[in-house]
PDB file of C-alpha atoms in Angstrom:
ATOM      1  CA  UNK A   1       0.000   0.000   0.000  1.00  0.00           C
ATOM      2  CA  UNK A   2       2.770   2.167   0.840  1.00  0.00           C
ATOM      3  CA  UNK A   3       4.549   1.850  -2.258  1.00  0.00           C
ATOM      4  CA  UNK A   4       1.672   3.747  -4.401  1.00  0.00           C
ATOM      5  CA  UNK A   5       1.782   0.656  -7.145  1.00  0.00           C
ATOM      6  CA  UNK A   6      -1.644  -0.600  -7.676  1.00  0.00           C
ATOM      7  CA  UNK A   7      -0.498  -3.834  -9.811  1.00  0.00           C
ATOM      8  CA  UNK A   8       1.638  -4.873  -6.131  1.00  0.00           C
ATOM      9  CA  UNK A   9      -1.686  -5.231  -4.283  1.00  0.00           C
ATOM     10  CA  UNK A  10      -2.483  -8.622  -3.472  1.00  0.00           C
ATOM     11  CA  UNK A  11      -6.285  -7.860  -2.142  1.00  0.00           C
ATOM     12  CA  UNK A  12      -9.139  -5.899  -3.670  1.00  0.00           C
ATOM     13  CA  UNK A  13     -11.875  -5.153  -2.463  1.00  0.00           C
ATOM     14  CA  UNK A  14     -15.044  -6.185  -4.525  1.00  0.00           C
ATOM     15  CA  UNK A  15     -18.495  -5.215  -4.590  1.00  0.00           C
ATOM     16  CA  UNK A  16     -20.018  -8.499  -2.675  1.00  0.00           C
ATOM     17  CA  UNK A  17     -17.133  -7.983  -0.625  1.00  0.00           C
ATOM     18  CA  UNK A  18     -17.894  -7.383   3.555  1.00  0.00           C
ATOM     19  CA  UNK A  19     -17.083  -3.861   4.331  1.00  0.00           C
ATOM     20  CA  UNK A  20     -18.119  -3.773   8.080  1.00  0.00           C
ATOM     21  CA  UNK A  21     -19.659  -5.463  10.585  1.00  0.00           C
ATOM     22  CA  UNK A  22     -22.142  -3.207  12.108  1.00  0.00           C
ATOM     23  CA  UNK A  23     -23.362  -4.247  15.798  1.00  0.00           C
ATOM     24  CA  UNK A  24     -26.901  -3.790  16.885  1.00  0.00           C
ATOM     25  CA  UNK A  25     -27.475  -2.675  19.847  1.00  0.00           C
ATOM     26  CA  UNK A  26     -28.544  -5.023  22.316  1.00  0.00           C
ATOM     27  CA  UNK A  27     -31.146  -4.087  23.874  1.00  0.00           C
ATOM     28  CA  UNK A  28     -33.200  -7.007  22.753  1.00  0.00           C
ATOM     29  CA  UNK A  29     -30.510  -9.559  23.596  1.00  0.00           C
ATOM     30  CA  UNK A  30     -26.528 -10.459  22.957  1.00  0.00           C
ATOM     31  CA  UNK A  31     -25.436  -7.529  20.168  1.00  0.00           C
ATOM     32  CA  UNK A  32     -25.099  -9.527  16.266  1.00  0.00           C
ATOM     33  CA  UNK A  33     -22.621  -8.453  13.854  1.00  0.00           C
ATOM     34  CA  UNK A  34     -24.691  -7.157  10.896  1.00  0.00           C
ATOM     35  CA  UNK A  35     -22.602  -8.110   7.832  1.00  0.00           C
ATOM     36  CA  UNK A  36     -22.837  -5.143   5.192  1.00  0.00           C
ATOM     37  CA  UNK A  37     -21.413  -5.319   1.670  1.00  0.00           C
ATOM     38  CA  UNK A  38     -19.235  -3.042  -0.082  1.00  0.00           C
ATOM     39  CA  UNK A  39     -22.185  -3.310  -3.027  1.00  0.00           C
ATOM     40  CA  UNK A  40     -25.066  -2.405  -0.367  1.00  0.00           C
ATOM     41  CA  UNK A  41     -23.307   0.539   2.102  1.00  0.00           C
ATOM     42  CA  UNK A  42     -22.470   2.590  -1.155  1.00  0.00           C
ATOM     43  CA  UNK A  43     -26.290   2.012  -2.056  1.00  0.00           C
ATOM     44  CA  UNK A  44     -27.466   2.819   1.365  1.00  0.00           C
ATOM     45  CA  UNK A  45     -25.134   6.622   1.020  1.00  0.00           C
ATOM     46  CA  UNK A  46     -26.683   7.093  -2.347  1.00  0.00           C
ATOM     47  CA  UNK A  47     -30.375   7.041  -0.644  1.00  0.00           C
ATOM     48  CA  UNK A  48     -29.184   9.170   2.194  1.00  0.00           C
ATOM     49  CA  UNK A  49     -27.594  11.406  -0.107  1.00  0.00           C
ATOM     50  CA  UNK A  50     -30.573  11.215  -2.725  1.00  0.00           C
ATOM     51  CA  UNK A  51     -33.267  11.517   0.784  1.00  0.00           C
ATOM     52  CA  UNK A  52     -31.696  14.706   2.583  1.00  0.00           C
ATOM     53  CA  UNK A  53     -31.042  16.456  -1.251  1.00  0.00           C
ATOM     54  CA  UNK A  54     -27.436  16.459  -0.137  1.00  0.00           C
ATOM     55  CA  UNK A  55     -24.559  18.165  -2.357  1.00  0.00           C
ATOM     56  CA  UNK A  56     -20.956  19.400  -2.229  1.00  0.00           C
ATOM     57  CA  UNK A  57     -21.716  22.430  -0.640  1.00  0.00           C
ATOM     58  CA  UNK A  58     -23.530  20.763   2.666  1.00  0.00           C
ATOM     59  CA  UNK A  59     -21.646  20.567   6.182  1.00  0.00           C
ATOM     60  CA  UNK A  60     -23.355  18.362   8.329  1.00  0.00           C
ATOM     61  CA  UNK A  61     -22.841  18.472  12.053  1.00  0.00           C
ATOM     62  CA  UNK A  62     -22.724  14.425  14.151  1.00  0.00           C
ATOM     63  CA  UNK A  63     -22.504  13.805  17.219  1.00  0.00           C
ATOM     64  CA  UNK A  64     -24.327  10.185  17.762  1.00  0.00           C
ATOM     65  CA  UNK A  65     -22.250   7.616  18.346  1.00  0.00           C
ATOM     66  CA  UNK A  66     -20.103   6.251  14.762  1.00  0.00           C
ATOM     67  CA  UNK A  67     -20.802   2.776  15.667  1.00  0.00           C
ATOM     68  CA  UNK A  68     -24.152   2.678  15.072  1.00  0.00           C
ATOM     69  CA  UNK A  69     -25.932   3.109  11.740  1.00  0.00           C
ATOM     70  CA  UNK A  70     -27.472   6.577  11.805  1.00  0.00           C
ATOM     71  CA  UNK A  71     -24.493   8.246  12.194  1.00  0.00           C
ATOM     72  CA  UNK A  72     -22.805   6.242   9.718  1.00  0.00           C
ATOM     73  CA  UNK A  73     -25.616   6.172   7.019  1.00  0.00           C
ATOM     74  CA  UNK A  74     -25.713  10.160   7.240  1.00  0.00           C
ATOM     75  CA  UNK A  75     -21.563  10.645   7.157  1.00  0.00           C
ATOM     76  CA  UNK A  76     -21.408   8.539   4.180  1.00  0.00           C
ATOM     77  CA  UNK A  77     -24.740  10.183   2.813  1.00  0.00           C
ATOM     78  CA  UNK A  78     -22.990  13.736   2.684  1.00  0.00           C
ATOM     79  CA  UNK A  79     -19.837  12.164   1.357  1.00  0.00           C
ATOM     80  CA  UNK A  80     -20.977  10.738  -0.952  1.00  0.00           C
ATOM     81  CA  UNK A  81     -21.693  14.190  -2.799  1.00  0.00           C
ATOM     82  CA  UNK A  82     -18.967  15.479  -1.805  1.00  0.00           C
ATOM     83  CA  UNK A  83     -19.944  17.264   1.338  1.00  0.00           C
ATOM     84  CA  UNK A  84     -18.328  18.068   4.907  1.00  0.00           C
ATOM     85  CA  UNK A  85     -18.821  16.623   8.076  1.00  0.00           C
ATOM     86  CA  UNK A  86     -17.913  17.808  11.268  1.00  0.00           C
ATOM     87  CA  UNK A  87     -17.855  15.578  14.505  1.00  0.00           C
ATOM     88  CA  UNK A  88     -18.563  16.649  18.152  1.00  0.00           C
ATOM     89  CA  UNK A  89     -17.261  13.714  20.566  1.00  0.00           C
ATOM     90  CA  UNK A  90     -20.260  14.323  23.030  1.00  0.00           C
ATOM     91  CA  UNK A  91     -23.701  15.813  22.785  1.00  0.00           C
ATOM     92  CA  UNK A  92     -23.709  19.425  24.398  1.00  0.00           C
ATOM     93  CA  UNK A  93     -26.472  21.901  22.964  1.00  0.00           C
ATOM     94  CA  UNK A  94     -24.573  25.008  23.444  1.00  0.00           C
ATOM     95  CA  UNK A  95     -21.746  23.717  21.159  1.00  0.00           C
ATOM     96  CA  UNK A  96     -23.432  22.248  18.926  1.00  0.00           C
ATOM     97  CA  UNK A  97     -25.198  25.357  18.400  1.00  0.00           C
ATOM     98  CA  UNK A  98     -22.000  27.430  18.841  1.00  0.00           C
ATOM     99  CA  UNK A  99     -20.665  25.429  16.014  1.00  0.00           C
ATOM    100  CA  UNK A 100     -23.791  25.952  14.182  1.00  0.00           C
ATOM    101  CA  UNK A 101     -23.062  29.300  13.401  1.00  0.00           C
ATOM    102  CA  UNK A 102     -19.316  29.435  13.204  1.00  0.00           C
ATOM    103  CA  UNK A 103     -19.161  26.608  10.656  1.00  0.00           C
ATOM    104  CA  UNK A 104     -22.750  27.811   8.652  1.00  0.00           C
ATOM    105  CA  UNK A 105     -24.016  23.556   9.426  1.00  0.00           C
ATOM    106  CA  UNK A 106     -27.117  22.725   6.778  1.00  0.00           C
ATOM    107  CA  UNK A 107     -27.798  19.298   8.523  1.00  0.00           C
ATOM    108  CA  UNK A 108     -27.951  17.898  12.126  1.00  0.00           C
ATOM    109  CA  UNK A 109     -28.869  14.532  12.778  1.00  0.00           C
ATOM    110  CA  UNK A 110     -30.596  14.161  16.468  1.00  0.00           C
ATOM    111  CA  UNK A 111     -32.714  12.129  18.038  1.00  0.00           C
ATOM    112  CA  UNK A 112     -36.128  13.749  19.532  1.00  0.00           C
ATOM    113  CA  UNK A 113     -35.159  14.366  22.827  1.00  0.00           C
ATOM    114  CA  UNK A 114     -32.285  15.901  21.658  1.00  0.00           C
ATOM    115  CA  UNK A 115     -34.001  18.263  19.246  1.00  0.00           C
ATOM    116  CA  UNK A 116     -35.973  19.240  22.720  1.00  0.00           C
ATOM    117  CA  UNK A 117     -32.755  19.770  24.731  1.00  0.00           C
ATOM    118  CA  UNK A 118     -31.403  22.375  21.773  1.00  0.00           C
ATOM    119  CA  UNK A 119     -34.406  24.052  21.447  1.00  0.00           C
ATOM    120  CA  UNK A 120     -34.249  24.903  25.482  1.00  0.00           C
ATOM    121  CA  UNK A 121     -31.189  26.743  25.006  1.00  0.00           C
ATOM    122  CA  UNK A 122     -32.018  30.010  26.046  1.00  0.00           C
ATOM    123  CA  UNK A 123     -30.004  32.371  23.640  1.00  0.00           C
ATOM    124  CA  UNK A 124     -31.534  29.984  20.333  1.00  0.00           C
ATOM    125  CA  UNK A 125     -33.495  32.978  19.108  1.00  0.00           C
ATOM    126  CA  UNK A 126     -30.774  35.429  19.162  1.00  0.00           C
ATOM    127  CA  UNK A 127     -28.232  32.953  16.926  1.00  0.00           C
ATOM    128  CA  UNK A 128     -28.144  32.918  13.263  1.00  0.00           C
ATOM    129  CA  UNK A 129     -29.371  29.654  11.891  1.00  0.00           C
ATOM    130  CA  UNK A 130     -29.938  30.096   8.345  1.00  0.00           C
ATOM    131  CA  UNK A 131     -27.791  27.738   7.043  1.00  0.00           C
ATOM    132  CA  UNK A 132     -29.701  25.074   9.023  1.00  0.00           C
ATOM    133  CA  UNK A 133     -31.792  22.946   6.081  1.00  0.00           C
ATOM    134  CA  UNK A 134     -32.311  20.033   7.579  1.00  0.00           C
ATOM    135  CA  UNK A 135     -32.660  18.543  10.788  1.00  0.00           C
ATOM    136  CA  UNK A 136     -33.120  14.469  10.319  1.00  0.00           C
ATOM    137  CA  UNK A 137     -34.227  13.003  13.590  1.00  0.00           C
ATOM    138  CA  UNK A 138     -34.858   8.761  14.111  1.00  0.00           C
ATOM    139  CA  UNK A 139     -35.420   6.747  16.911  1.00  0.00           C
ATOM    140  CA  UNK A 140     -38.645   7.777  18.000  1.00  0.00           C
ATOM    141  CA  UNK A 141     -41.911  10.116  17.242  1.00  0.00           C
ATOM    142  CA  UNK A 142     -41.185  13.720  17.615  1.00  0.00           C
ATOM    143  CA  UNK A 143     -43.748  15.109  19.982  1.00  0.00           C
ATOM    144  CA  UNK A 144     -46.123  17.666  18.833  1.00  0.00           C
ATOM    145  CA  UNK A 145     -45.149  20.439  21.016  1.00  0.00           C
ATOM    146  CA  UNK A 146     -41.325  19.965  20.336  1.00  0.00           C
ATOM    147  CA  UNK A 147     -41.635  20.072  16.394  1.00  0.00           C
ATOM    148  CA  UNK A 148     -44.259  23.029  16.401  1.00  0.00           C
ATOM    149  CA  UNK A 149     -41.322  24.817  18.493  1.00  0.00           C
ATOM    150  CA  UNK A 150     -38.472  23.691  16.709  1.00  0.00           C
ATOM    151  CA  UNK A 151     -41.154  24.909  12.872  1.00  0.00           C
ATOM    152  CA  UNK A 152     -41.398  28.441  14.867  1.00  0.00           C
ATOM    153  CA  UNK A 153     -37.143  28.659  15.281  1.00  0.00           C
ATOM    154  CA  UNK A 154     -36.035  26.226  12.390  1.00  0.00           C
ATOM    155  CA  UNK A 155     -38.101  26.925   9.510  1.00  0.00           C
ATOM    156  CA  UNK A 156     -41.438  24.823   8.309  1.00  0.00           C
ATOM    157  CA  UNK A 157     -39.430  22.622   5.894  1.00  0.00           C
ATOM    158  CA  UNK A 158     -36.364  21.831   7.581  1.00  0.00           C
ATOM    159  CA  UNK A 159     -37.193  18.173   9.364  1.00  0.00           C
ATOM    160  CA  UNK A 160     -36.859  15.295   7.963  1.00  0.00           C
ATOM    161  CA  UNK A 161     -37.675  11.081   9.477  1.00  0.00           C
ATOM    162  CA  UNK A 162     -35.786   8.855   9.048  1.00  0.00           C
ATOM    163  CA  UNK A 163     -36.566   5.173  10.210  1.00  0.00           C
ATOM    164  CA  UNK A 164     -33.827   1.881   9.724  1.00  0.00           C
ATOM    165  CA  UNK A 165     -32.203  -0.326  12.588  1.00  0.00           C
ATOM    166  CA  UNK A 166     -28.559  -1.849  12.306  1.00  0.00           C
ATOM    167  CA  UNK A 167     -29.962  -4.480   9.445  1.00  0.00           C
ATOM    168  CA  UNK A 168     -31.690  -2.357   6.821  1.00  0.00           C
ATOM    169  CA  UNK A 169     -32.788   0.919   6.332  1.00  0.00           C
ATOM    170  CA  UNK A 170     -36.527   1.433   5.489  1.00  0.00           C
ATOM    171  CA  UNK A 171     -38.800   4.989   5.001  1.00  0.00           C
ATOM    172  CA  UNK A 172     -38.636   8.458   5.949  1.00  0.00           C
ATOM    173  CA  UNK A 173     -40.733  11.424   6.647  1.00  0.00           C
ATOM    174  CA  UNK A 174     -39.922  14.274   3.913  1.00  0.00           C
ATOM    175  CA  UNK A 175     -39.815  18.153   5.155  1.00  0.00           C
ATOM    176  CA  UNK A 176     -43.204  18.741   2.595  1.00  0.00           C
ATOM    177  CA  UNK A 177     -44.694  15.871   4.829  1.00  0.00           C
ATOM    178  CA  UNK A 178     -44.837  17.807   7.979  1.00  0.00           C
ATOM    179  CA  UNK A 179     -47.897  19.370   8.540  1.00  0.00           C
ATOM    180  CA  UNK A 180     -48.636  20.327  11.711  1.00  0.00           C
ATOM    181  CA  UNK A 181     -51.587  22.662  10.841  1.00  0.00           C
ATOM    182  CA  UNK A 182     -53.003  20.612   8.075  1.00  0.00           C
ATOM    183  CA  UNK A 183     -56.097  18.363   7.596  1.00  0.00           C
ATOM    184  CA  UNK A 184     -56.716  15.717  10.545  1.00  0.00           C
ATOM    185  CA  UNK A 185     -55.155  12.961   7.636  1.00  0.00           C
ATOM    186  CA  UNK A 186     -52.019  15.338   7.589  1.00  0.00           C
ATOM    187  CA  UNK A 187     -51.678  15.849  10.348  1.00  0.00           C
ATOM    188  CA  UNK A 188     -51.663  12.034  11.259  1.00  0.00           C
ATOM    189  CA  UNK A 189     -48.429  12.065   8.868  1.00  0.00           C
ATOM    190  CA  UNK A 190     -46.806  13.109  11.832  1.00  0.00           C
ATOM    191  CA  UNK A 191     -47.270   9.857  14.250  1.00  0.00           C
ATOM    192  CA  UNK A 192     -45.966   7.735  10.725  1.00  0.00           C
ATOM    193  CA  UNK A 193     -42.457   6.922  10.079  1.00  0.00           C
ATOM    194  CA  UNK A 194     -43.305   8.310   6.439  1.00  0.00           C
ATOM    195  CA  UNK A 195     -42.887   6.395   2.878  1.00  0.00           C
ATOM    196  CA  UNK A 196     -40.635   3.544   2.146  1.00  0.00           C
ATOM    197  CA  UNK A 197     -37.141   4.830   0.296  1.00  0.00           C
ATOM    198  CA  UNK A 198     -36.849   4.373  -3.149  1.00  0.00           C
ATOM    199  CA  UNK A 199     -36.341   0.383  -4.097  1.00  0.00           C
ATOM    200  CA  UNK A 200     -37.609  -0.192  -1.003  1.00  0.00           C
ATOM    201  CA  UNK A 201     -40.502  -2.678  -0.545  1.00  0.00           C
ATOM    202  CA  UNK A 202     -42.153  -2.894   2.933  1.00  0.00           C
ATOM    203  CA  UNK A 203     -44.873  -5.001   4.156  1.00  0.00           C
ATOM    204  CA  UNK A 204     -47.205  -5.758   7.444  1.00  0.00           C
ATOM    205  CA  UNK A 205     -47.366  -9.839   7.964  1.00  0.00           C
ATOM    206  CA  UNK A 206     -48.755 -11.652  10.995  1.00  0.00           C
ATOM    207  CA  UNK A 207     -46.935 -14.742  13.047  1.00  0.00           C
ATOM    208  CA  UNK A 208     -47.289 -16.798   9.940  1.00  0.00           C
ATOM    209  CA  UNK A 209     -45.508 -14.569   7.293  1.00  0.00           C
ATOM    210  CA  UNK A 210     -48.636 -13.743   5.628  1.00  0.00           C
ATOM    211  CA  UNK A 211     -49.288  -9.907   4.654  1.00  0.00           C
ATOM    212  CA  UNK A 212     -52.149  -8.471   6.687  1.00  0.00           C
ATOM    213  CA  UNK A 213     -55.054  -6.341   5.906  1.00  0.00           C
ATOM    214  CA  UNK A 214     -54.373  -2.476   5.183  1.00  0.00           C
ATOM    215  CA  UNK A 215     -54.516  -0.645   8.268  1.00  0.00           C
ATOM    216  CA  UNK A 216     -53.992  -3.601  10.655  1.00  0.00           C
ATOM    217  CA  UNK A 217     -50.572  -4.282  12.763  1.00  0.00           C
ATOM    218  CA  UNK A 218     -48.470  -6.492  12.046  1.00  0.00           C
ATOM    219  CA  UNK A 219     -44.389  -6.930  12.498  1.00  0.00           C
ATOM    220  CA  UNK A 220     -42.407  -4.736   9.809  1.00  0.00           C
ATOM    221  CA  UNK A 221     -40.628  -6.499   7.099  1.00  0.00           C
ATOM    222  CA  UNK A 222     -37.851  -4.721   4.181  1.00  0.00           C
ATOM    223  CA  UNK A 223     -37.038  -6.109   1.382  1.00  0.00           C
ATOM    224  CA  UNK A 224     -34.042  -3.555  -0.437  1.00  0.00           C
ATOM    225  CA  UNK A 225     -31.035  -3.538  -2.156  1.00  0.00           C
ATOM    226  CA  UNK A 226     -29.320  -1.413   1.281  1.00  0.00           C
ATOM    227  CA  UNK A 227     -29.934  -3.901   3.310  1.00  0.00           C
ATOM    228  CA  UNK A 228     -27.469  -6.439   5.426  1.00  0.00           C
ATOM    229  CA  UNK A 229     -26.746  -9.635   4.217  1.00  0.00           C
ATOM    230  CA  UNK A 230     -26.688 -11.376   7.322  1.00  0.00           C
ATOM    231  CA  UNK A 231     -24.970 -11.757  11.149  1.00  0.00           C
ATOM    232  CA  UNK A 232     -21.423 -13.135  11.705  1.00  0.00           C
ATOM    233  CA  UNK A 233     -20.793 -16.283  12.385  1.00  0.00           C
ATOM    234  CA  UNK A 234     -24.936 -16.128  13.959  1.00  0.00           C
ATOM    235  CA  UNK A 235     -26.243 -18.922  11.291  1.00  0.00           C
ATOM    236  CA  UNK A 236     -29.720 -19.179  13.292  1.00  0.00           C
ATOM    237  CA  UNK A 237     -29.937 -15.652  13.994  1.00  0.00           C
ATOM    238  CA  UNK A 238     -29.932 -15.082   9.696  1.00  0.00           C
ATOM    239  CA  UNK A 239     -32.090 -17.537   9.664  1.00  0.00           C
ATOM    240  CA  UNK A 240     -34.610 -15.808  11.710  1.00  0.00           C
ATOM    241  CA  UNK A 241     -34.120 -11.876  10.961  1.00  0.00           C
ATOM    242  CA  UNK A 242     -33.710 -12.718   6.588  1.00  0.00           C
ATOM    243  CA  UNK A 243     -36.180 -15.144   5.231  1.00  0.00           C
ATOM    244  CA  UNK A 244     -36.536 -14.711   1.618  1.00  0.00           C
ATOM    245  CA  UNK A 245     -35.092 -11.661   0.811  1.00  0.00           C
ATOM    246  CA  UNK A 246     -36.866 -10.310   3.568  1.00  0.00           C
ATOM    247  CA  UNK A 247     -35.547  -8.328   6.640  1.00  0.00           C
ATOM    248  CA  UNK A 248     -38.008  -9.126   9.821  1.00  0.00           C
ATOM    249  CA  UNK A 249     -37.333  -6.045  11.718  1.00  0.00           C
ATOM    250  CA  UNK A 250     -39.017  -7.156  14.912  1.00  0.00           C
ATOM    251  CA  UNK A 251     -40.860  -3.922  14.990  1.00  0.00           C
ATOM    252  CA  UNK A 252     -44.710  -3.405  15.022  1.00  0.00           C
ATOM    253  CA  UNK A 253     -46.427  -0.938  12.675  1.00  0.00           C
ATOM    254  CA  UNK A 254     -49.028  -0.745  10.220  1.00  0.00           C
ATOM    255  CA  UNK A 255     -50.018   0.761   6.416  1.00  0.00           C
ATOM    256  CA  UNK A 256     -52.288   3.576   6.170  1.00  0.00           C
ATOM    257  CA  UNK A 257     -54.428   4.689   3.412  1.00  0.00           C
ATOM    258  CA  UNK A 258     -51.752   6.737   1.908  1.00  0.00           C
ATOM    259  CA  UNK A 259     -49.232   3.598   2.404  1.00  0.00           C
ATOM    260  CA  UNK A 260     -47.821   5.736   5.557  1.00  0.00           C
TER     261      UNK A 260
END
């Protein structure tokens, strides 16, 4: 490697190649190793990237932990036009903000509770956030009273859901989605983890594996190019989460009329 002569190198990587093993984790039992190909990580930044309308010019502050997927889907995301990230080693509100505005961020990536704890800071009105474009939260609903706040400081288009887990990543929650003050079905947008990404499929099946009724719940299964091909060295644990070509998330959800 050293040496600078690609014809020396004895390995290359291919696309079917493992790139990482991503841990899950844990709080449902011992953390797996999700395997992830070099063919489906690139594919995974290309949705981010294509999702949050990233481009060369976009600096995009982190500070959830790198080991997990969010963090890494959104770096590689922003690189993958091109973009800059920055990375705080800890979550404090007042730097992040500080940085904010110093550095001119366009993206955060928080979780709700987060989002809550930045918008408590009490000099946020007097700081100049305009560069801010998106704020992508996961992990969990955003309450009501939190996003209306963070619409009045942040702008009425800047959030953005996005919903995955260590083995796949599935649908998200566009800015134009967010409608606080729309019609009672916009407005149930909100309490949705949005539309499945592009060559994403998602479906709602019972016990049995069998697709359920529109509108009824049902565990959460992904079927997707971005998605991990299996655990390490966890043959029954594959066995259980991929069936198929499909991802059984272990989540509960449903489909709404507008496939929400």
């Amino acid at each position: 490697v050293a040496s600078g002569d690609e014809d020396s190198l004895s390995l290359r990587a291919r696309e079917e190649d493992i790139f990482c093993l991503l841990y899950t984790s844990g709080t449902t039992g011992k953390p797996k190793g999700c395997m992830w190909g070099h063919r489906e990580y690139r594919l995974m930044a290309q949705t981010v990237a294509n999702e949050t309308r990233s481009g060369f010019c976009d600096k995009a502050l982190l500070v959830m932990p790198m080991f997990h997927l969010g963090a890494m889907a959104i770096q590689l995301g922003i690189h993958f036009r091109g973009g800059t990230v920055l990375m705080h080693r800890e979550f404090v509100p007042a730097a992040l903000l500080a940085d904010t505005v110093k550095e001119r961020v366009t993206v955060w990536h928080l979780a709700p509770t987060m989002v809550q704890m930045v918008l408590e800071e009490p000099n946020i009105e007097s700081l100049d956030l305009s560069a801010l474009r998106i704020v992508i939260y996961s992990a969990s609903a955003m309450p009501g009273p939190v996003l209306q706040r963070g619409m009045q400081l942040l702008g009425n288009d800047v959030f953005l859901q996005m919903y995955g887990q260590s083995e796949s990543i599935t649908s998200g929650l566009q800015p134009e989605q967010h409608r606080p003050n729309g019609s009672e079905r916009e407005r149930r947008w909100l309490t949705s983890v949005g539309h499945a990404f592009p060559n994403t499929l998602v479906k709602i099946v019972d016990d049995q594996g069998h697709e359920v009724p529109r509108g009824e719940v049902g565990e959460i299964v992904v079927k997707s190019a971005a998605i991990a091909s299996g655990y390490w060295n966890n043959h029954p644990g594959t066995l259980d989460t991929f069936r198929d070509g499909w991802c059984h998330t272990g989540d509960m959800g449903r489909l709404d009329e507008d496939d929400f």
